[in-house]
CSV table of C-alpha atoms in Angstrom, one decimal:
chain,number,residue,atom,x,y,z
A,1,MET,CA,-39.1,72.8,-220.2
A,2,ASP,CA,-36.1,73.1,-217.3
A,3,ARG,CA,-37.3,76.1,-214.7
A,4,TRP,CA,-34.2,77.2,-214.3
A,5,ASN,CA,-32.4,77.2,-217.4
A,6,SER,CA,-35.7,78.8,-219.5
A,7,SER,CA,-34.9,82.1,-220.2
A,8,PRO,CA,-37.8,83.7,-218.5
A,9,ASP,CA,-37.7,81.4,-215.7
A,10,ARG,CA,-34.3,82.2,-214.6
A,11,HIS,CA,-34.9,85.9,-215.4
A,12,ALA,CA,-38.0,85.5,-212.9
A,13,ALA,CA,-36.2,83.3,-210.4
A,14,ASN,CA,-33.2,86.1,-210.5
A,15,ARG,CA,-35.4,89.2,-210.0
A,16,ALA,CA,-37.5,87.4,-206.9
A,17,ASP,CA,-34.3,86.5,-205.3
A,18,ILE,CA,-32.8,90.4,-205.5
A,19,ARG,CA,-36.2,91.6,-204.4
A,20,ASP,CA,-36.2,89.2,-200.7
A,21,PHE,CA,-32.6,90.1,-201.1
A,22,LEU,CA,-32.4,93.9,-201.3
A,23,VAL,CA,-36.1,94.2,-198.9
A,24,GLY,CA,-34.3,91.5,-196.2
A,25,ARG,CA,-31.4,94.0,-196.2
A,26,ARG,CA,-33.4,96.9,-195.8
A,27,ALA,CA,-36.0,95.1,-192.9
A,28,ARG,CA,-33.1,94.7,-190.9
A,29,ILE,CA,-31.3,98.2,-190.0
A,30,THR,CA,-33.5,101.2,-188.8
A,31,PRO,CA,-33.4,105.2,-189.5
A,32,GLU,CA,-31.6,105.9,-186.1
A,33,GLN,CA,-28.9,103.8,-187.0
A,34,VAL,CA,-28.3,105.6,-190.1
A,35,GLY,CA,-28.7,109.3,-189.1
A,36,LEU,CA,-32.7,109.9,-190.3
A,37,PRO,CA,-36.0,110.7,-188.0
A,38,THR,CA,-38.6,108.4,-187.4
A,39,ASN,CA,-41.3,110.5,-188.6
A,40,GLY,CA,-43.9,108.1,-186.7
A,41,PRO,CA,-45.3,105.3,-186.3
A,42,ARG,CA,-44.2,102.8,-189.2
A,43,ARG,CA,-46.1,99.2,-190.7
A,44,VAL,CA,-43.3,97.4,-191.1
A,45,PRO,CA,-39.4,97.3,-190.0
A,46,GLY,CA,-36.3,99.0,-191.3
A,47,LEU,CA,-35.9,101.3,-193.7
A,48,ARG,CA,-38.0,102.8,-196.6
A,49,ARG,CA,-37.3,103.2,-200.4
A,50,GLU,CA,-37.2,106.4,-200.5
A,51,GLU,CA,-34.9,106.2,-197.3
A,52,VAL,CA,-32.7,104.3,-199.2
A,53,ALA,CA,-32.7,106.4,-202.3
A,54,GLN,CA,-31.8,108.5,-200.1
A,55,LEU,CA,-28.5,107.2,-198.4
A,56,ALA,CA,-27.7,106.0,-202.0
A,57,SER,CA,-28.4,109.7,-203.5
A,58,ILE,CA,-30.8,108.5,-206.7
A,59,SER,CA,-34.0,108.7,-207.3
A,60,THR,CA,-36.9,106.6,-205.4
A,61,ASP,CA,-38.1,105.4,-208.5
A,62,TYR,CA,-34.4,104.4,-209.4
A,63,TYR,CA,-34.0,102.4,-206.3
A,64,THR,CA,-37.6,100.9,-207.0
A,65,ARG,CA,-36.1,99.4,-210.7
A,66,VAL,CA,-33.2,98.0,-209.0
A,67,GLU,CA,-34.6,95.6,-205.9
A,68,GLN,CA,-37.9,94.9,-208.4
A,69,GLY,CA,-35.5,93.8,-210.9
A,70,ARG,CA,-36.0,96.2,-213.7
A,71,MET,CA,-33.1,97.8,-213.7
A,72,ARG,CA,-29.6,96.6,-214.2
A,73,ALA,CA,-27.7,99.4,-212.3
A,74,SER,CA,-24.7,100.6,-212.7
A,75,VAL,CA,-21.1,98.9,-210.6
A,76,THR,CA,-21.4,102.9,-209.3
A,77,VAL,CA,-25.2,102.4,-207.9
A,78,LEU,CA,-24.3,98.6,-206.6
A,79,GLU,CA,-21.6,100.4,-204.3
A,80,ALA,CA,-24.0,103.1,-203.4
A,81,VAL,CA,-26.8,100.7,-202.6
A,82,ALA,CA,-24.4,97.8,-200.8
A,83,ARG,CA,-23.4,100.8,-198.9
A,84,ALA,CA,-26.6,102.3,-197.5
A,85,LEU,CA,-27.6,98.6,-196.7
A,86,ARG,CA,-24.8,98.4,-195.3
A,87,LEU,CA,-23.5,94.9,-196.5
A,88,ASP,CA,-20.9,93.1,-195.6
A,89,GLU,CA,-18.2,92.1,-198.5
A,90,ASP,CA,-20.0,88.2,-198.1
A,91,GLU,CA,-23.5,90.0,-199.0
A,92,ARG,CA,-21.9,92.4,-201.4
A,93,GLY,CA,-20.7,89.6,-203.3
A,94,TYR,CA,-23.7,88.0,-204.0
A,95,LEU,CA,-25.8,91.4,-204.9
A,96,PHE,CA,-22.8,91.6,-207.6
A,97,ASP,CA,-23.7,88.2,-208.2
A,98,LEU,CA,-27.7,88.8,-208.8
A,99,ALA,CA,-26.8,91.7,-210.3
A,100,ARG,CA,-24.5,90.1,-213.2
A,101,ALA,CA,-26.8,87.3,-214.0
A,102,ALA,CA,-30.0,89.6,-214.3
A,103,GLY,CA,-28.3,91.1,-217.1
A,104,PRO,CA,-27.8,89.6,-220.9
A,105,ALA,CA,-25.6,87.0,-221.7
A,106,ARG,CA,-23.1,88.3,-224.1
A,107,ARG,CA,-22.3,84.0,-225.0
A,108,ALA,CA,-23.6,81.0,-223.9
A,109,PRO,CA,-23.0,80.8,-220.5
A,110,ARG,CA,-20.1,78.0,-220.7
A,111,ARG,CA,-21.2,74.5,-218.8
A,112,ARG,CA,-20.2,74.0,-215.0
A,113,ARG,CA,-17.8,71.2,-214.8
A,114,ASP,CA,-16.6,69.7,-211.5
A,115,VAL,CA,-13.3,68.1,-211.3
A,116,GLU,CA,-11.5,65.4,-209.5
A,117,VAL,CA,-9.7,65.7,-207.1
A,118,PRO,CA,-6.1,65.4,-207.6
A,119,PRO,CA,-4.1,63.3,-205.9
A,120,SER,CA,-1.9,65.2,-204.5
A,121,VAL,CA,-4.7,67.1,-202.2
A,122,GLN,CA,-5.8,63.7,-201.2
A,123,TRP,CA,-1.6,62.8,-200.4
A,124,MET,CA,-2.0,66.6,-198.7
A,125,LEU,CA,-5.1,65.5,-196.8
A,126,ASP,CA,-4.0,61.7,-195.6
A,127,SER,CA,-1.0,63.8,-194.4
A,128,MET,CA,-3.0,66.0,-191.6
A,129,THR,CA,-3.0,62.8,-189.0
A,130,LYS,CA,-3.7,65.3,-186.2
A,131,SER,CA,-6.3,67.0,-187.8
A,132,SER,CA,-9.8,66.4,-189.3
A,133,ALA,CA,-9.5,67.8,-193.0
A,134,PHE,CA,-12.1,67.5,-195.4
A,135,VAL,CA,-12.8,69.2,-199.4
A,136,ARG,CA,-16.4,70.2,-200.5
A,137,ASN,CA,-18.2,71.9,-203.4
A,138,GLY,CA,-20.4,74.5,-203.7
A,139,ARG,CA,-23.4,71.7,-203.5
A,140,MET,CA,-21.5,71.0,-199.9
A,141,ASP,CA,-21.0,67.9,-200.8
A,142,VAL,CA,-17.6,66.2,-199.3
A,143,ILE,CA,-15.5,64.9,-202.3
A,144,ALA,CA,-12.7,64.4,-200.4
A,145,HIS,CA,-11.4,63.9,-197.0
A,146,ASN,CA,-9.0,62.9,-194.5
A,147,ALA,CA,-9.2,58.9,-191.9
A,148,LEU,CA,-9.9,61.8,-189.1
A,149,PHE,CA,-12.7,63.7,-190.7
A,150,ARG,CA,-14.4,60.2,-191.8
A,151,ALA,CA,-14.1,59.1,-187.6
A,152,LEU,CA,-14.8,62.5,-186.7
A,153,HIS,CA,-18.1,62.6,-188.7
A,154,ALA,CA,-18.7,58.9,-188.5
A,155,PRO,CA,-22.5,59.6,-188.1
A,156,MET,CA,-23.4,61.6,-191.4
A,157,PHE,CA,-20.7,59.0,-193.0
A,158,ASP,CA,-23.4,56.0,-191.9
A,159,SER,CA,-27.0,58.1,-192.9
A,160,ASP,CA,-29.4,57.2,-195.3
A,161,THR,CA,-28.4,60.7,-197.0
A,162,VAL,CA,-25.1,59.2,-198.4
A,163,ASP,CA,-25.5,59.5,-202.1
A,164,ARG,CA,-24.9,55.7,-203.8
A,165,ARG,CA,-21.0,56.5,-203.7
A,166,GLY,CA,-21.0,56.6,-200.0
A,167,ARG,CA,-20.5,60.0,-200.2
A,168,PRO,CA,-22.0,62.5,-197.9
A,169,ASN,CA,-24.1,65.8,-198.4
A,170,ILE,CA,-23.5,68.2,-195.6
A,171,ALA,CA,-27.2,70.1,-196.5
A,172,ARG,CA,-28.7,66.8,-196.8
A,173,TYR,CA,-27.3,65.5,-193.5
A,174,ILE,CA,-28.2,68.7,-192.0
A,175,PHE,CA,-32.0,69.3,-193.0
A,176,LEU,CA,-33.5,65.5,-193.9
A,177,ASP,CA,-31.5,63.0,-190.8
A,178,PRO,CA,-33.0,64.0,-187.7
A,179,GLY,CA,-30.2,62.1,-185.4
A,180,SER,CA,-28.4,65.5,-186.7
A,181,ALA,CA,-29.7,67.4,-184.1
A,182,ASP,CA,-28.1,65.0,-181.9
A,183,PHE,CA,-24.7,65.4,-183.7
A,184,PHE,CA,-24.6,68.8,-183.8
A,185,VAL,CA,-24.5,70.8,-180.6
A,186,ASP,CA,-25.4,73.7,-181.8
A,187,TRP,CA,-27.9,72.8,-184.6
A,188,GLU,CA,-29.1,75.7,-185.5
A,189,ALA,CA,-26.2,77.3,-186.4
A,190,ALA,CA,-25.1,74.7,-188.2
A,191,ALA,CA,-28.0,75.1,-190.2
A,192,VAL,CA,-28.0,78.5,-190.9
A,193,THR,CA,-24.4,78.6,-192.1
A,194,THR,CA,-25.1,76.0,-194.2
A,195,VAL,CA,-27.9,77.4,-196.1
A,196,ALA,CA,-26.3,80.8,-196.3
A,197,LEU,CA,-23.2,78.9,-198.2
A,198,MET,CA,-25.6,77.5,-200.7
A,199,ARG,CA,-27.5,80.8,-201.2
A,200,ALA,CA,-23.8,82.5,-202.0
A,201,GLU,CA,-23.3,79.8,-204.2
A,202,ALA,CA,-26.4,80.2,-206.2
A,203,GLY,CA,-25.8,83.7,-206.6
A,204,ARG,CA,-22.7,82.6,-208.1
A,205,GLU,CA,-23.8,79.6,-210.3
A,206,PRO,CA,-27.5,80.2,-211.6
A,207,ARG,CA,-27.5,77.8,-213.6
A,208,ASP,CA,-26.2,75.2,-212.1
A,209,ARG,CA,-29.1,72.4,-212.4
A,210,ALA,CA,-27.6,70.6,-209.5
A,211,LEU,CA,-27.8,72.8,-207.4
A,212,ARG,CA,-31.1,74.1,-208.3
A,213,GLU,CA,-32.6,70.8,-207.8
A,214,LEU,CA,-31.0,70.5,-204.3
A,215,ILE,CA,-32.5,73.1,-203.5
A,216,GLY,CA,-36.0,71.7,-204.5
A,217,GLU,CA,-35.3,69.2,-202.6
A,218,LEU,CA,-34.5,70.4,-200.0
A,219,SER,CA,-37.2,73.1,-199.9
A,220,THR,CA,-40.2,70.1,-200.8
A,221,LEU,CA,-38.9,67.8,-197.2
A,222,SER,CA,-37.3,70.0,-195.1
A,223,ALA,CA,-39.8,73.6,-193.5
A,224,GLN,CA,-36.5,74.7,-191.2
A,225,PHE,CA,-35.0,74.3,-194.9
A,226,ARG,CA,-37.2,76.9,-196.3
A,227,ILE,CA,-37.3,78.9,-193.7
A,228,GLN,CA,-33.4,79.1,-193.5
A,229,TRP,CA,-33.7,80.3,-197.7
A,230,ALA,CA,-35.9,82.8,-197.2
A,231,ALA,CA,-34.1,84.4,-194.8
A,232,HIS,CA,-31.5,85.0,-197.3
A,233,HIS,CA,-28.4,84.4,-195.5
A,234,VAL,CA,-25.0,85.0,-197.1
A,235,ARG,CA,-22.3,83.2,-196.3
A,236,ILE,CA,-18.6,82.9,-198.0
A,237,ARG,CA,-15.7,82.0,-196.2
A,238,HIS,CA,-16.1,80.9,-192.3
A,239,HIS,CA,-14.5,79.9,-189.5
A,240,GLY,CA,-15.2,79.2,-185.9
A,241,ILE,CA,-16.0,77.1,-183.2
A,242,LYS,CA,-18.1,73.7,-183.9
A,243,ARG,CA,-19.6,71.4,-181.0
A,244,LEU,CA,-20.4,67.9,-182.2
A,245,GLN,CA,-21.0,65.1,-179.9
A,246,HIS,CA,-19.5,62.1,-181.2
A,247,PRO,CA,-21.3,58.6,-180.4
A,248,ASP,CA,-17.9,57.3,-179.1
A,249,VAL,CA,-15.6,59.8,-178.0
A,250,GLY,CA,-18.5,62.3,-176.4
A,251,ARG,CA,-18.5,66.0,-177.0
A,252,LEU,CA,-15.6,67.7,-178.5
A,253,GLU,CA,-15.4,71.6,-178.9
A,254,LEU,CA,-13.3,71.9,-182.5
A,255,VAL,CA,-11.5,75.0,-183.8
A,256,TYR,CA,-12.6,75.2,-187.7
A,257,ARG,CA,-11.7,77.6,-190.5
A,258,SER,CA,-12.5,77.0,-194.4
A,259,MET,CA,-10.2,78.8,-196.8
A,260,ASP,CA,-10.4,78.3,-200.8
A,261,LEU,CA,-8.9,75.2,-203.0
A,262,PRO,CA,-8.6,76.2,-206.7
A,263,LEU,CA,-9.2,73.3,-208.4
A,264,SER,CA,-10.9,74.5,-211.4
A,265,ASP,CA,-11.6,78.0,-212.9
A,266,ARG,CA,-15.7,77.1,-212.4
A,267,ALA,CA,-16.2,76.0,-209.4
A,268,VAL,CA,-15.8,76.7,-205.7
A,269,TYR,CA,-14.2,74.1,-203.7
A,270,ASP,CA,-12.8,74.5,-200.3
A,271,LEU,CA,-10.8,72.9,-197.8
A,272,THR,CA,-11.6,72.6,-194.2
A,273,VAL,CA,-9.9,72.0,-191.1
A,274,TYR,CA,-10.6,71.2,-188.1
A,275,THR,CA,-7.9,71.2,-184.5
A,276,ALA,CA,-8.5,70.9,-181.4
A,277,GLU,CA,-7.5,73.8,-178.6
A,278,PRO,CA,-3.9,72.0,-177.0
A,279,GLY,CA,-4.4,71.2,-174.1
A,280,THR,CA,-7.9,71.0,-173.3
A,281,SER,CA,-10.6,67.6,-172.7
A,282,SER,CA,-11.5,68.0,-176.2
A,283,GLU,CA,-7.6,67.5,-177.6
A,284,ASP,CA,-7.4,64.6,-174.9
A,285,ARG,CA,-10.9,62.7,-176.7
A,286,PHE,CA,-9.8,64.0,-180.3
A,287,LYS,CA,-6.2,62.5,-179.9
A,288,LEU,CA,-7.9,58.8,-178.9
A,289,LEU,CA,-10.0,59.9,-182.1
A,290,ALA,CA,-7.2,60.4,-184.4
A,291,SER,CA,-5.2,57.2,-182.5
A,292,TRP,CA,-8.4,55.4,-184.1
A,293,ALA,CA,-8.7,56.8,-187.2
A,294,ALA,CA,-5.0,55.6,-187.7
A,295,THR,CA,-5.6,52.4,-188.1
A,296,GLN,CA,-8.4,52.2,-190.3
A,297,PRO,CA,-7.5,52.5,-194.5
A,298,SER,CA,-7.0,55.7,-195.9
A,299,ALA,CA,-9.5,57.2,-198.1
A,300,THR,CA,-7.3,56.9,-201.7
A,301,GLU,CA,-6.8,52.7,-200.4
A,302,PRO,CA,-9.6,50.4,-201.4
A,303,THR,CA,-12.5,49.2,-198.4
């Protein structure tokens, strides 16, 4: 019997996720931050359950049952708890996803189906000759990319962690290939963001067997992944600065931004674009890499 598809085990895992997430979120907030008295020394950091209940205007017993996943809370209560714990937009969405999964299913859930990237999306990627662009699914599989992304992430494509089709998985590369620590200058930040994106996906798709198998694989093989997974950080959209140490052109500092790419009503796909700031040494190196990438076959051409 599959642990994640059998109802008792799935609900037990969901209750554990709710508990660990809420415990972690209240541990990071001090009474002083929310205007409550400290009342002497504390055995554990952060807010007590009764203090969260007070801030959310519910009883301590009620909040305890919500935190333990023993009660399906209303939208009003979840909103109050989110405000009390100062959850950001991504964390709030994750809490609601967990609460939704905890409830009884009115009908059998539709099996999640990935979709092929339409040719028009690949054409769009190929037209971005001065930017590195790719599409990933919620499991961190790179399912489409342009030539500059392939050139920029050559170490990932050359890694033993690619699947039999030569398709990279960002999480597998980061946590299972030691060379990723040399490629990602800010490796820890990349690891935190990757796991936070996977955590959000697990909340959206608790019945995704392939995702759960990937989480199990990485938890078994990587102590760093286990540490990050236990932290319950959540990200949905992300942007910022990415620093890479490319084996051919050297250090690159790139600006990146991700956005939703609606290809399916059941699965979340993400389009991410990397560019270099004009007038910087990174732009010069990026242009050099783009010139080389322009001589290579596109992703739609046979290799």
